[in-house]
Short mmCIF file of C-alpha atoms in Angstrom, two decimals:
data_model
loop_
_atom_site.label_atom_id
_atom_site.label_comp_id
_atom_site.label_asym_id
_atom_site.label_seq_id
_atom_site.Cartn_x
_atom_site.Cartn_y
_atom_site.Cartn_z
CA MET A 1 0.01 -0.01 0.00
CA ARG A 2 1.76 3.12 -1.17
CA ASN A 3 0.39 5.13 1.80
CA LEU A 4 1.16 2.47 4.39
CA SER A 5 4.95 2.51 4.29
CA ASN A 6 4.79 3.50 7.95
CA THR A 7 2.33 0.77 8.95
CA ILE A 8 2.60 -0.12 12.61
CA PHE A 9 3.16 -3.82 13.20
CA VAL A 10 1.61 -4.90 16.49
CA THR A 11 4.12 -6.63 18.75
CA ALA A 12 3.02 -10.06 19.89
CA ILE A 13 3.27 -11.32 23.41
CA GLY A 14 3.60 -14.78 21.94
CA LEU A 15 2.55 -16.81 18.96
CA PHE A 16 -0.22 -18.57 20.76
CA LEU A 17 -2.13 -15.64 22.26
CA SER A 18 -5.83 -16.18 22.32
CA LEU A 19 -7.34 -14.55 19.23
CA ALA A 20 -10.92 -15.43 20.08
CA THR A 21 -13.75 -12.98 19.45
CA CYS A 22 -16.22 -14.36 21.91
CA GLN A 23 -16.29 -15.25 25.58
CA GLY A 24 -17.90 -18.69 25.39
CA ALA A 25 -16.65 -21.98 26.84
CA GLY A 26 -15.00 -24.92 25.08
CA ILE A 27 -12.81 -23.82 22.21
CA VAL A 28 -12.42 -20.29 23.54
CA THR A 29 -11.07 -21.35 26.93
CA SER A 30 -9.23 -24.50 25.79
CA LEU A 31 -7.35 -23.45 22.62
CA ARG A 32 -5.10 -20.62 21.61
CA ILE A 33 -4.95 -19.76 17.94
CA GLY A 34 -2.13 -17.69 16.48
CA LEU A 35 -0.60 -16.45 13.22
CA ASN A 36 3.04 -16.39 12.15
CA HIS A 37 2.42 -12.65 11.50
CA PRO A 38 0.81 -11.46 14.71
CA ASP A 39 -0.67 -8.31 13.04
CA GLY A 40 -2.41 -10.46 10.44
CA GLN A 41 -0.92 -8.57 7.49
CA TYR A 42 0.84 -10.45 4.65
CA ALA A 43 2.40 -9.39 1.39
CA SER A 44 1.55 -11.05 -1.89
CA GLY A 45 3.06 -14.51 -1.95
CA ASP A 46 3.76 -14.75 1.79
CA THR A 47 2.91 -17.96 3.59
CA VAL A 48 0.16 -17.69 6.20
CA ILE A 49 0.59 -20.19 9.00
CA VAL A 50 -2.17 -20.68 11.54
CA SER A 51 -1.37 -22.75 14.61
CA VAL A 52 -3.39 -24.07 17.51
CA ASN A 53 -2.05 -24.68 21.02
CA PRO A 54 -4.27 -26.48 23.54
CA VAL A 55 -4.04 -24.99 27.03
CA LYS A 56 -6.77 -27.33 28.30
CA GLU A 57 -7.87 -30.69 27.08
CA TYR A 58 -10.37 -30.38 24.25
CA PRO A 59 -11.11 -33.91 22.88
CA THR A 60 -13.47 -32.78 20.11
CA PRO A 61 -12.59 -32.76 16.40
CA LEU A 62 -12.45 -29.31 14.90
CA GLU A 63 -13.64 -27.92 11.63
CA VAL A 64 -12.76 -24.53 10.08
CA ALA A 65 -14.84 -22.43 7.71
CA VAL A 66 -12.94 -20.13 5.37
CA PHE A 67 -14.45 -16.72 4.54
CA GLU A 68 -12.88 -14.67 1.75
CA ASN A 69 -13.89 -11.01 1.70
CA GLY A 70 -16.85 -11.97 3.88
CA VAL A 71 -18.10 -14.85 1.77
CA MET A 72 -17.71 -18.45 2.99
CA THR A 73 -15.88 -20.41 0.35
CA ARG A 74 -15.18 -23.80 1.96
CA LYS A 75 -14.81 -25.92 5.13
CA GLU A 76 -11.94 -28.06 6.21
CA LYS A 77 -11.76 -30.78 8.85
CA ILE A 78 -8.91 -30.51 11.33
CA GLY A 79 -9.49 -33.32 13.80
CA ILE A 80 -8.55 -33.32 17.46
CA VAL A 81 -5.74 -30.96 18.54
CA SER A 82 -3.98 -32.50 21.50
CA SER A 83 -0.63 -30.77 21.11
CA PRO A 84 0.60 -27.59 19.42
CA ARG A 85 0.47 -27.89 15.61
CA VAL A 86 -0.13 -26.09 12.35
CA VAL A 87 -3.76 -26.46 11.31
CA PHE A 88 -4.04 -24.16 8.28
CA THR A 89 -1.73 -22.59 5.68
CA ASP A 90 -2.38 -20.19 2.86
CA VAL A 91 -0.32 -18.67 0.01
CA ARG A 92 -1.78 -16.43 -2.59
CA THR A 93 -1.34 -13.01 -4.27
CA GLY A 94 -4.52 -11.27 -3.03
CA PRO A 95 -5.90 -8.81 -2.35
CA VAL A 96 -8.04 -10.78 0.01
CA ALA A 97 -9.30 -10.55 3.62
CA VAL A 98 -9.66 -13.98 5.14
CA MET A 99 -11.59 -14.89 8.24
CA LEU A 100 -11.32 -18.35 9.75
CA GLU A 101 -14.03 -19.63 12.01
CA PHE A 102 -13.28 -22.68 14.14
CA ARG A 103 -16.08 -24.86 15.57
CA PRO A 104 -16.58 -28.42 16.73
CA GLU A 105 -16.89 -30.57 13.62
CA GLY A 106 -20.42 -30.74 12.24
CA THR A 107 -21.80 -27.81 14.29
CA PHE A 108 -21.73 -24.97 11.75
CA PRO A 109 -25.13 -23.31 11.38
CA GLU A 110 -26.97 -23.38 8.07
CA SER A 111 -26.69 -19.62 7.69
CA THR A 112 -23.64 -17.53 8.55
CA PRO A 113 -24.23 -15.17 11.49
CA MET A 114 -22.92 -11.63 11.17
CA ASN A 115 -21.35 -11.86 14.62
CA LEU A 116 -20.73 -14.67 17.09
CA LYS A 117 -22.79 -14.84 20.26
CA PRO A 118 -20.90 -15.15 23.55
CA SER A 119 -22.51 -18.55 24.11
CA GLU A 120 -21.23 -20.04 20.83
CA ASP A 121 -18.41 -22.58 20.96
CA ALA A 122 -16.45 -20.91 18.19
CA ILE A 123 -13.37 -18.78 17.51
CA ARG A 124 -12.64 -16.40 14.67
CA ILE A 125 -9.29 -15.08 13.49
CA GLY A 126 -8.49 -12.96 10.45
CA TYR A 127 -5.67 -11.92 8.13
CA VAL A 128 -5.23 -9.91 4.96
CA ILE A 129 -3.01 -10.55 1.96
CA ASN A 130 -1.82 -7.66 -0.27
CA ALA A 131 -3.97 -5.04 1.47
CA SER A 132 -2.42 -2.29 -0.75
CA ALA A 133 -4.23 -3.61 -3.75
CA PHE A 134 -7.81 -3.31 -2.42
CA GLU A 135 -9.92 -0.85 -4.44
CA PRO A 136 -13.36 0.54 -3.66
CA GLY A 137 -16.40 -0.87 -5.42
CA PHE A 138 -17.83 2.61 -6.02
CA GLN A 139 -15.92 5.20 -7.98
CA PRO A 140 -16.38 8.72 -6.70
CA PRO A 141 -19.26 10.46 -8.56
CA LYS A 142 -17.99 13.02 -11.04
CA ASP A 143 -19.82 15.78 -9.21
CA LEU A 144 -18.97 14.61 -5.72
CA LYS A 145 -16.97 17.75 -4.77
CA ARG A 146 -19.48 20.03 -6.46
CA TYR A 147 -22.36 18.44 -4.58
CA TRP A 148 -20.68 18.76 -1.19
CA GLY A 149 -19.40 22.22 -2.05
CA ARG A 150 -22.99 23.33 -2.59
CA GLN A 151 -24.13 21.79 0.69
CA ILE A 152 -21.33 23.45 2.66
CA ARG A 153 -22.02 26.81 1.04
CA GLN A 154 -25.70 26.53 1.98
CA LEU A 155 -24.66 25.65 5.55
CA ARG A 156 -22.29 28.60 5.81
CA ALA A 157 -24.82 30.99 4.26
CA LYS A 158 -27.05 30.36 7.25
CA LYS A 159 -26.12 32.53 10.18
CA MET A 160 -24.40 30.65 13.01
CA THR A 161 -26.05 31.21 16.33
CA VAL A 162 -24.46 29.93 19.52
CA ARG A 163 -25.78 29.30 22.97
CA SER A 164 -23.21 28.56 25.60
CA LYS A 165 -23.39 28.10 29.34
CA PRO A 166 -20.65 27.27 31.82
CA VAL A 167 -20.53 23.79 33.35
CA ALA A 168 -19.22 23.31 36.89
CA ILE A 169 -16.32 20.87 37.00
CA ASN A 170 -13.85 19.79 39.61
CA ASP A 171 -10.75 21.20 37.96
CA ASP A 172 -9.44 24.71 38.61
CA GLY A 173 -7.30 24.66 35.51
CA ILE A 174 -10.06 23.84 32.94
CA GLU A 175 -13.20 25.63 31.90
CA CYS A 176 -16.10 23.77 30.27
CA PHE A 177 -19.25 24.85 28.43
CA ASP A 178 -22.48 23.24 27.32
CA VAL A 179 -22.86 24.58 23.77
CA GLU A 180 -25.56 24.60 21.09
CA VAL A 181 -24.68 25.73 17.56
CA SER A 182 -27.26 26.19 14.81
CA ALA A 183 -26.88 24.04 11.68
CA LEU A 184 -28.51 23.93 8.24
CA ASP A 185 -31.74 22.27 9.39
CA THR A 186 -33.65 22.72 12.69
CA VAL A 187 -31.39 20.28 14.51
CA PRO A 188 -28.33 22.02 16.03
CA VAL A 189 -24.92 20.77 17.08
CA ARG A 190 -24.90 20.01 20.80
CA GLY A 191 -21.98 19.06 22.95
CA TYR A 192 -19.32 20.17 25.39
CA VAL A 193 -16.33 22.44 24.82
CA ALA A 194 -13.45 22.47 27.27
CA ARG A 195 -10.15 24.38 27.32
CA PRO A 196 -7.31 25.29 29.69
CA LYS A 197 -8.10 28.51 31.56
CA ASN A 198 -4.59 29.91 31.19
CA ALA A 199 -4.29 29.36 27.44
CA THR A 200 -3.15 32.28 25.36
CA GLU A 201 -4.53 33.30 21.97
CA GLY A 202 -3.36 31.06 19.14
CA SER A 203 -1.82 28.49 21.41
CA LEU A 204 -4.13 25.44 21.40
CA PRO A 205 -4.55 22.55 18.91
CA ILE A 206 -8.14 21.38 18.41
CA ILE A 207 -9.30 17.90 19.26
CA ILE A 208 -12.82 16.71 18.36
CA GLN A 209 -14.61 13.56 19.55
CA LEU A 210 -17.22 12.08 17.18
CA HIS A 211 -19.62 9.40 18.27
CA ALA A 212 -20.58 5.89 17.26
CA ALA A 213 -24.00 4.73 16.09
CA GLY A 214 -27.03 4.61 18.32
CA VAL A 215 -29.19 6.96 20.27
CA SER A 216 -29.69 6.08 23.98
CA GLY A 217 -26.44 4.23 24.67
CA ASP A 218 -23.87 5.96 26.78
CA TRP A 219 -21.34 5.86 23.91
CA CYS A 220 -23.72 7.91 21.74
CA LYS A 221 -23.76 10.94 24.03
CA ALA A 222 -21.33 13.81 24.62
CA HIS A 223 -19.78 13.85 28.05
CA VAL A 224 -18.31 16.58 30.21
CA ASN A 225 -15.55 14.29 31.44
CA ALA A 226 -14.49 13.38 27.92
CA ALA A 227 -14.16 17.01 26.88
CA VAL A 228 -12.34 17.90 30.10
CA ASP A 229 -9.91 15.00 29.75
CA MET A 230 -9.01 16.08 26.23
CA ALA A 231 -8.51 19.67 27.38
CA ARG A 232 -6.12 18.50 30.14
CA GLY A 233 -3.88 17.35 27.34
CA GLY A 234 -3.42 20.95 26.30
CA ALA A 235 -6.17 21.13 23.66
CA LEU A 236 -9.21 23.05 22.72
CA ALA A 237 -11.68 20.15 22.97
CA PHE A 238 -15.13 19.57 21.50
CA ASP A 239 -17.19 16.50 22.27
CA PHE A 240 -20.53 16.58 20.42
CA ASN A 241 -23.17 13.92 19.65
CA ALA A 242 -24.12 12.91 16.15
CA HIS A 243 -27.81 13.72 16.33
CA GLY A 244 -28.02 17.12 17.91
CA MET A 245 -29.51 15.65 21.06
CA LEU A 246 -29.74 17.55 24.33
CA ASN A 247 -26.82 17.11 26.64
CA ASP A 248 -27.19 15.28 29.96
CA ALA A 249 -30.97 14.73 29.63
CA GLY A 250 -32.84 11.93 31.38
CA ASP A 251 -32.95 8.40 30.07
CA ASP A 252 -36.59 8.82 28.99
CA TYR A 253 -35.61 11.58 26.60
CA TYR A 254 -33.12 9.42 24.78
CA LYS A 255 -35.36 6.40 24.72
CA THR A 256 -38.18 8.53 23.25
CA LEU A 257 -35.86 9.62 20.46
CA GLU A 258 -34.65 6.08 19.91
CA ASN A 259 -38.18 4.76 19.57
CA GLY A 260 -39.56 7.73 17.76
CA PRO A 261 -37.87 10.44 15.58
CA LEU A 262 -34.51 8.57 15.44
CA LYS A 263 -35.89 5.04 15.18
CA ASN A 264 -33.89 3.04 12.60
CA TYR A 265 -32.32 6.24 11.37
CA SER A 266 -29.46 4.41 9.64
CA TYR A 267 -31.67 1.87 7.78
CA ARG A 268 -34.27 4.21 6.33
CA PRO A 269 -35.02 3.94 2.62
CA ILE A 270 -32.97 6.28 0.48
CA THR A 271 -34.98 8.67 -1.62
CA SER A 272 -32.49 11.39 -2.50
CA ARG A 273 -29.09 12.83 -1.54
CA ASN A 274 -30.65 15.75 0.27
CA SER A 275 -33.03 13.65 2.41
CA TYR A 276 -30.56 10.91 3.31
CA TYR A 277 -30.10 11.06 7.08
CA PHE A 278 -26.31 11.16 7.01
CA ARG A 279 -26.22 14.35 4.94
CA ASN A 280 -27.24 16.48 7.85
CA MET A 281 -25.09 14.48 10.30
CA ILE A 282 -22.05 15.30 8.15
CA LEU A 283 -23.11 18.92 7.80
CA ARG A 284 -23.51 19.23 11.56
CA ALA A 285 -19.93 17.96 11.95
CA ILE A 286 -18.76 20.63 9.49
CA ARG A 287 -20.65 23.29 11.46
CA ALA A 288 -19.03 22.05 14.67
CA LEU A 289 -15.64 22.34 13.01
CA ASP A 290 -16.43 25.89 11.78
CA TYR A 291 -17.53 26.87 15.27
CA ILE A 292 -14.54 25.53 17.15
CA THR A 293 -12.05 26.97 14.68
CA SER A 294 -13.53 30.38 15.31
CA ASP A 295 -12.19 30.31 18.86
CA PRO A 296 -9.18 32.65 19.05
CA LEU A 297 -7.35 30.16 21.21
CA TRP A 298 -6.90 27.78 18.23
CA ASP A 299 -3.31 27.64 17.04
CA GLY A 300 -4.48 27.74 13.42
CA LYS A 301 -2.57 24.54 12.58
CA THR A 302 -3.69 21.32 14.25
CA ILE A 303 -7.09 19.68 14.15
CA ILE A 304 -7.32 16.11 15.45
CA LEU A 305 -10.48 14.03 14.87
CA LEU A 306 -11.27 11.01 17.04
CA GLY A 307 -13.95 8.45 16.41
CA GLU A 308 -15.06 4.82 16.41
CA SER A 309 -17.41 3.20 13.88
CA GLN A 310 -19.93 5.91 12.92
CA GLY A 311 -17.64 8.40 14.65
CA GLY A 312 -14.89 7.18 12.29
CA ALA A 313 -17.23 7.71 9.34
CA GLN A 314 -17.82 11.33 10.32
CA ALA A 315 -14.09 11.89 10.80
CA VAL A 316 -13.37 10.45 7.36
CA ALA A 317 -15.98 12.72 5.76
CA LEU A 318 -14.53 15.79 7.52
CA ALA A 319 -11.02 14.91 6.52
CA GLY A 320 -12.07 14.60 2.90
CA LEU A 321 -14.22 17.65 2.78
CA ASP A 322 -12.15 20.12 4.87
CA ASP A 323 -8.42 20.59 4.23
CA ARG A 324 -7.97 22.11 7.69
CA VAL A 325 -8.14 18.66 9.28
CA THR A 326 -4.57 17.49 9.97
CA ASP A 327 -4.99 14.21 11.90
CA VAL A 328 -7.56 11.43 12.02
CA VAL A 329 -7.37 8.82 14.77
CA ILE A 330 -10.13 6.25 14.33
CA ASN A 331 -11.13 2.71 15.22
CA VAL A 332 -13.11 0.27 13.03
CA PRO A 333 -14.51 3.09 10.89
CA ALA A 334 -17.94 2.64 9.33
CA MET A 335 -19.41 3.74 6.00
CA ILE A 336 -16.29 2.92 4.01
CA GLY A 337 -16.84 0.59 1.06
CA ASN A 338 -20.60 0.44 0.60
CA GLY A 339 -19.89 -0.58 -2.99
CA GLY A 340 -17.84 -3.64 -2.02
CA TYR A 341 -20.65 -5.85 -3.35
CA LEU A 342 -19.67 -4.81 -6.88
CA LEU A 343 -16.40 -6.71 -6.36
CA ASP A 344 -18.07 -9.70 -4.59
CA ARG A 345 -17.14 -8.44 -1.12
CA ASN A 346 -19.21 -7.81 1.95
CA ASP A 347 -20.39 -4.21 2.40
CA ALA A 348 -19.99 -1.95 5.43
CA TRP A 349 -22.44 -0.57 7.94
CA PRO A 350 -25.03 0.91 7.55
CA TRP A 351 -25.49 -1.34 4.53
CA PRO A 352 -27.51 1.19 2.42
CA MET A 353 -27.59 -1.22 -0.51
CA GLU A 354 -29.00 -4.12 1.41
CA TYR A 355 -31.60 -2.08 3.25
CA ASN A 356 -32.80 -0.63 -0.07
CA GLY A 357 -33.28 -3.98 -1.80
CA VAL A 358 -29.96 -4.50 -3.57
CA LYS A 359 -28.80 -8.12 -3.37
CA THR A 360 -25.20 -8.38 -2.14
CA PRO A 361 -22.97 -10.99 -0.43
CA THR A 362 -23.95 -9.34 2.87
CA SER A 363 -27.74 -9.67 2.32
CA SER A 364 -27.98 -13.19 3.68
CA MET A 365 -26.27 -12.18 6.92
CA LEU A 366 -28.68 -9.34 7.72
CA ASP A 367 -32.26 -9.45 8.90
CA VAL A 368 -33.58 -7.37 6.08
CA ASP A 369 -37.18 -7.46 4.83
CA THR A 370 -36.59 -6.47 1.25
CA GLY A 371 -40.13 -7.50 0.28
CA ILE A 372 -41.40 -4.03 1.15
CA LEU A 373 -38.82 -2.38 -1.10
CA THR A 374 -39.18 -1.66 -4.78
CA GLU A 375 -36.77 -1.57 -7.67
CA LYS A 376 -37.08 2.22 -7.42
CA ASN A 377 -35.51 2.06 -3.95
CA ALA A 378 -32.59 0.03 -5.27
CA ARG A 379 -31.98 2.31 -8.20
CA ARG A 380 -31.94 5.34 -5.92
CA ALA A 381 -29.65 3.70 -3.46
CA LYS A 382 -27.15 2.90 -6.21
CA LYS A 383 -27.08 6.56 -7.22
CA VAL A 384 -27.09 8.16 -3.77
CA ALA A 385 -24.87 5.94 -1.66
CA PRO A 386 -21.55 6.80 -3.46
CA TYR A 387 -21.94 10.43 -2.29
CA PHE A 388 -21.71 9.23 1.32
CA ASP A 389 -19.19 6.42 0.94
CA GLY A 390 -16.10 7.09 2.99
CA ALA A 391 -13.91 5.64 0.27
CA SER A 392 -15.08 8.40 -2.07
CA LEU A 393 -15.02 11.19 0.53
CA MET A 394 -11.55 10.47 1.89
CA LYS A 395 -9.90 10.00 -1.53
CA GLY A 396 -6.99 12.48 -1.86
CA SER A 397 -7.13 13.63 1.75
CA LYS A 398 -3.81 14.99 2.93
CA ALA A 399 -4.51 14.40 6.64
CA ARG A 400 -2.48 11.89 8.62
CA PHE A 401 -4.44 8.75 9.57
CA LEU A 402 -4.03 6.27 12.43
CA VAL A 403 -6.59 3.51 11.96
CA GLU A 404 -7.40 0.37 13.93
CA ILE A 405 -8.88 -2.33 11.73
CA GLY A 406 -10.51 -5.45 13.11
CA LEU A 407 -9.64 -8.39 10.88
CA VAL A 408 -12.75 -10.33 11.97
CA ASP A 409 -14.98 -7.24 11.84
CA THR A 410 -18.07 -8.09 9.79
CA THR A 411 -19.70 -4.72 10.48
CA CYS A 412 -16.86 -2.66 8.95
CA PRO A 413 -14.99 -5.25 6.90
CA PRO A 414 -11.20 -4.90 6.64
CA SER A 415 -11.28 -5.17 2.83
CA GLU A 416 -13.47 -2.07 2.66
CA VAL A 417 -11.51 0.02 5.18
CA PHE A 418 -8.29 -0.78 3.37
CA SER A 419 -9.90 0.14 0.02
CA GLY A 420 -10.63 3.59 1.34
CA LEU A 421 -7.24 4.12 2.98
CA ASN A 422 -5.50 3.20 -0.26
CA GLY A 423 -6.91 6.42 -1.77
CA VAL A 424 -5.60 8.76 0.95
CA ALA A 425 -2.79 11.08 -0.11
CA GLY A 426 -1.44 11.70 3.37
CA GLU A 427 0.45 9.42 5.75
CA VAL A 428 -1.52 6.36 6.82
CA GLN A 429 -0.65 4.07 9.75
CA VAL A 430 -2.65 0.97 10.52
CA ILE A 431 -2.99 -1.11 13.69
CA SER A 432 -4.55 -4.37 12.56
CA SER A 433 -6.05 -6.72 15.11
CA PRO A 434 -6.62 -10.34 14.03
CA TYR A 435 -8.95 -11.09 16.91
CA ARG A 436 -10.95 -7.88 16.83
CA ASN A 437 -14.56 -7.82 15.73
CA HIS A 438 -16.51 -4.62 15.90
CA TRP A 439 -16.80 -4.31 19.67
CA SER A 440 -13.67 -3.95 21.77
CA ALA A 441 -15.79 -4.82 24.83
CA ASN A 442 -16.05 -8.36 23.46
CA ILE A 443 -12.32 -9.02 23.48
CA PRO A 444 -11.83 -12.03 25.74
CA GLU A 445 -9.27 -12.54 28.45
CA PRO A 446 -6.38 -12.97 28.46
CA TYR A 447 -6.23 -10.80 25.34
CA LYS A 448 -8.04 -7.74 26.68
CA ALA A 449 -5.09 -6.59 28.85
CA TRP A 450 -2.77 -6.98 25.84
CA TRP A 451 -5.13 -5.00 23.66
CA ASN A 452 -5.33 -2.17 26.20
CA GLU A 453 -1.54 -2.03 26.48
CA ASN A 454 -0.51 -2.46 22.83
CA ILE A 455 -3.35 -0.89 20.91
CA GLU A 456 -5.40 1.45 23.08
CA SER A 457 -2.39 2.77 24.97
CA PHE A 458 -0.49 3.23 21.72
CA ARG A 459 -3.44 5.21 20.40
CA GLN A 460 -3.38 7.49 23.44
CA GLU A 461 0.39 8.02 23.23
CA TYR A 462 0.05 8.80 19.48
CA ILE A 463 -2.45 11.57 20.31
CA LYS A 464 -0.19 13.00 23.02
CA LYS A 465 2.67 13.17 20.51
CA ILE A 466 0.52 15.17 18.12
CA LEU A 467 -0.55 17.52 20.82
CA SER A 468 3.08 18.12 21.81
CA LEU A 469 4.28 19.02 18.33
#
């Protein structure tokens, strides 16, 4: 990958670390599965070696299903593993993202689940070959920049009104504000801004936290503590939610939104570019950026975007649409590669093709009632989705990227994330995690401590280095 010359290779604690993605019994607790490349990245023609080491007795024959770019291609019998041994090898040119799923022989379900349940006796591990050669399924629309240029001009033509009130915090060195900033539609930007009290004009880099999908979950909301923690690092910090929700409201407020105005917001039928839900989400993020850069404390140089999943999608869009963004630090980013189906690969969340009646390799893994959808829906989705695909939006971005990719992530498939990163003009660094599905909370012990130390801690140190430049 021409932009990944500085790829970070994750250091292994040992070859036979547990790379399980679920917390069940049996295989998960009895066997350790490892790769000869602990980061799961292989060049074209490299030999992939997968080994199993029993740490407890497991007298049950194993079987492995092989998924290539999200599609199951075959199964192989392994037998009983009573001592450490190689159970699978692979040599090819790629590009291909491979996921191996190990189960007791004869227990594979008829249909492939998107994600493993904690109770399932199964382990998944992933690797990629020749990741630099992945290309997006969608090509950027010819008028992509013109379209978004018009949207941003309309946004900026609307007067920005700001409401701000101080928030009491237990830190004499930081001040924090609950802010509301008007956007293009009736839904404003809402979040928390924090900054060091003794900062001088033009002295602070900006750091922005963007949030993952959902409405009522704690991870969907802006938090005072998050903004304050970022400000303690010497930054002008902005933590805002994706939907313009009120800050620090009661649970009933968020549940009402989740079951009412924001119900299934990501899966709604696509009718046009201007009515697609994510248009205004992206424009709110641009408004938030315009607002925070108007603060005279900004140093005029550094803007760091943080985000996971949907938060990563917003960061990617901002980095592609606004040249002021200098750094993007994201985990398992969503909305990159919604055209993967055109190249027989699984698509990425929020699966706009599948939820609008387009048949793809992902369709069978989703609970989608396409019977209510028409051919008109599918035709519109094919035209509209490329304008919101991260692979199109981030193409040519000169920002620096640090990206964690989960190699068994079926929500934001590695093939699609790599396909977008391959189009970035700036420096790209990747932390690839062979055991990581879409939720870091599901990382099993004993791997969770390793992940915190080698991936999450690295991410935090990386951010500190940027802030200190």
